[in-house]
Amino acid sequence: MTQTVTASYGSIDKAANAFDELVSEGFPREKLFLDKEASEVKVIVPEASQPEAEEILNRHEPGEIRARPYEAP
């Protein structure tokens, strides 16, 4: 099952750094979303990749990380 993992940060700088690290670790850009207004990073990943994505997001000290099943638009 595919998951949407969302990390909320206290600043856009932390969110942007997390986004950049996900890209540098090989996560596809088309599956990553940076919400500048909310300082959030969203990543759509298969369940098998969820722990790795969460580990990267946690390195940038989010206030919260949450995951839910991905729902296609």
Short mmCIF file of C-alpha atoms in Angstrom, two decimals:
data_model
loop_
_atom_site.label_atom_id
_atom_site.label_comp_id
_atom_site.label_asym_id
_atom_site.label_seq_id
_atom_site.Cartn_x
_atom_site.Cartn_y
_atom_site.Cartn_z
CA MET A 1 0.00 0.00 0.00
CA THR A 2 1.20 3.51 -0.74
CA GLN A 3 1.46 6.03 2.07
CA THR A 4 1.51 9.82 2.25
CA VAL A 5 3.94 10.90 4.96
CA THR A 6 3.66 14.52 6.07
CA ALA A 7 6.17 16.32 8.29
CA SER A 8 5.38 19.73 9.79
CA TYR A 9 8.29 22.03 10.60
CA GLY A 10 8.55 25.27 12.55
CA SER A 11 10.35 27.00 9.68
CA ILE A 12 10.49 26.86 5.92
CA ASP A 13 14.28 26.42 6.11
CA LYS A 14 13.94 23.09 7.95
CA ALA A 15 11.24 21.96 5.54
CA ALA A 16 13.34 22.92 2.50
CA ASN A 17 16.38 21.11 3.93
CA ALA A 18 14.32 17.95 4.48
CA PHE A 19 12.95 18.19 0.93
CA ASP A 20 16.46 18.61 -0.49
CA GLU A 21 17.76 15.62 1.45
CA LEU A 22 14.92 13.42 0.19
CA VAL A 23 15.83 14.42 -3.38
CA SER A 24 19.53 13.74 -2.79
CA GLU A 25 18.69 10.30 -1.34
CA GLY A 26 16.90 9.36 -4.55
CA PHE A 27 13.23 9.94 -3.77
CA PRO A 28 11.50 10.99 -7.02
CA ARG A 29 10.69 14.71 -7.17
CA GLU A 30 7.24 13.98 -8.58
CA LYS A 31 6.42 12.20 -5.29
CA LEU A 32 7.62 15.08 -3.07
CA PHE A 33 5.74 18.24 -2.18
CA LEU A 34 6.99 21.30 -0.28
CA ASP A 35 4.21 23.47 1.16
CA LYS A 36 5.96 26.78 1.84
CA GLU A 37 2.99 28.40 3.57
CA ALA A 38 2.53 25.54 6.06
CA SER A 39 6.26 24.62 6.27
CA GLU A 40 5.38 21.01 5.48
CA VAL A 41 6.96 18.28 3.38
CA LYS A 42 4.80 15.52 1.94
CA VAL A 43 6.22 12.39 0.38
CA ILE A 44 4.29 9.62 -1.34
CA VAL A 45 6.04 6.30 -0.80
CA PRO A 46 5.39 2.57 -0.85
CA GLU A 47 5.11 1.16 2.67
CA ALA A 48 8.51 -0.51 2.28
CA SER A 49 10.16 2.95 1.88
CA GLN A 50 8.19 4.66 4.63
CA PRO A 51 10.75 4.03 7.44
CA GLU A 52 13.57 5.52 5.35
CA ALA A 53 11.51 8.58 4.45
CA GLU A 54 10.51 9.12 8.09
CA GLU A 55 14.13 8.77 9.21
CA ILE A 56 15.20 11.50 6.79
CA LEU A 57 12.30 13.76 7.78
CA ASN A 58 13.12 13.27 11.48
CA ARG A 59 16.71 14.44 10.97
CA HIS A 60 15.35 17.95 10.42
CA GLU A 61 13.41 18.09 13.71
CA PRO A 62 9.77 18.25 12.67
CA GLY A 63 7.10 19.21 15.15
CA GLU A 64 5.00 16.31 13.89
CA ILE A 65 5.10 13.45 11.39
CA ARG A 66 1.94 11.69 10.30
CA ALA A 67 1.20 9.01 7.72
CA ARG A 68 -2.00 7.98 6.01
CA PRO A 69 -2.90 5.80 3.05
CA TYR A 70 -2.40 7.63 -0.23
CA GLU A 71 -5.60 8.54 -2.05
CA ALA A 72 -5.18 9.32 -5.74
CA PRO A 73 -6.87 12.58 -6.80
#
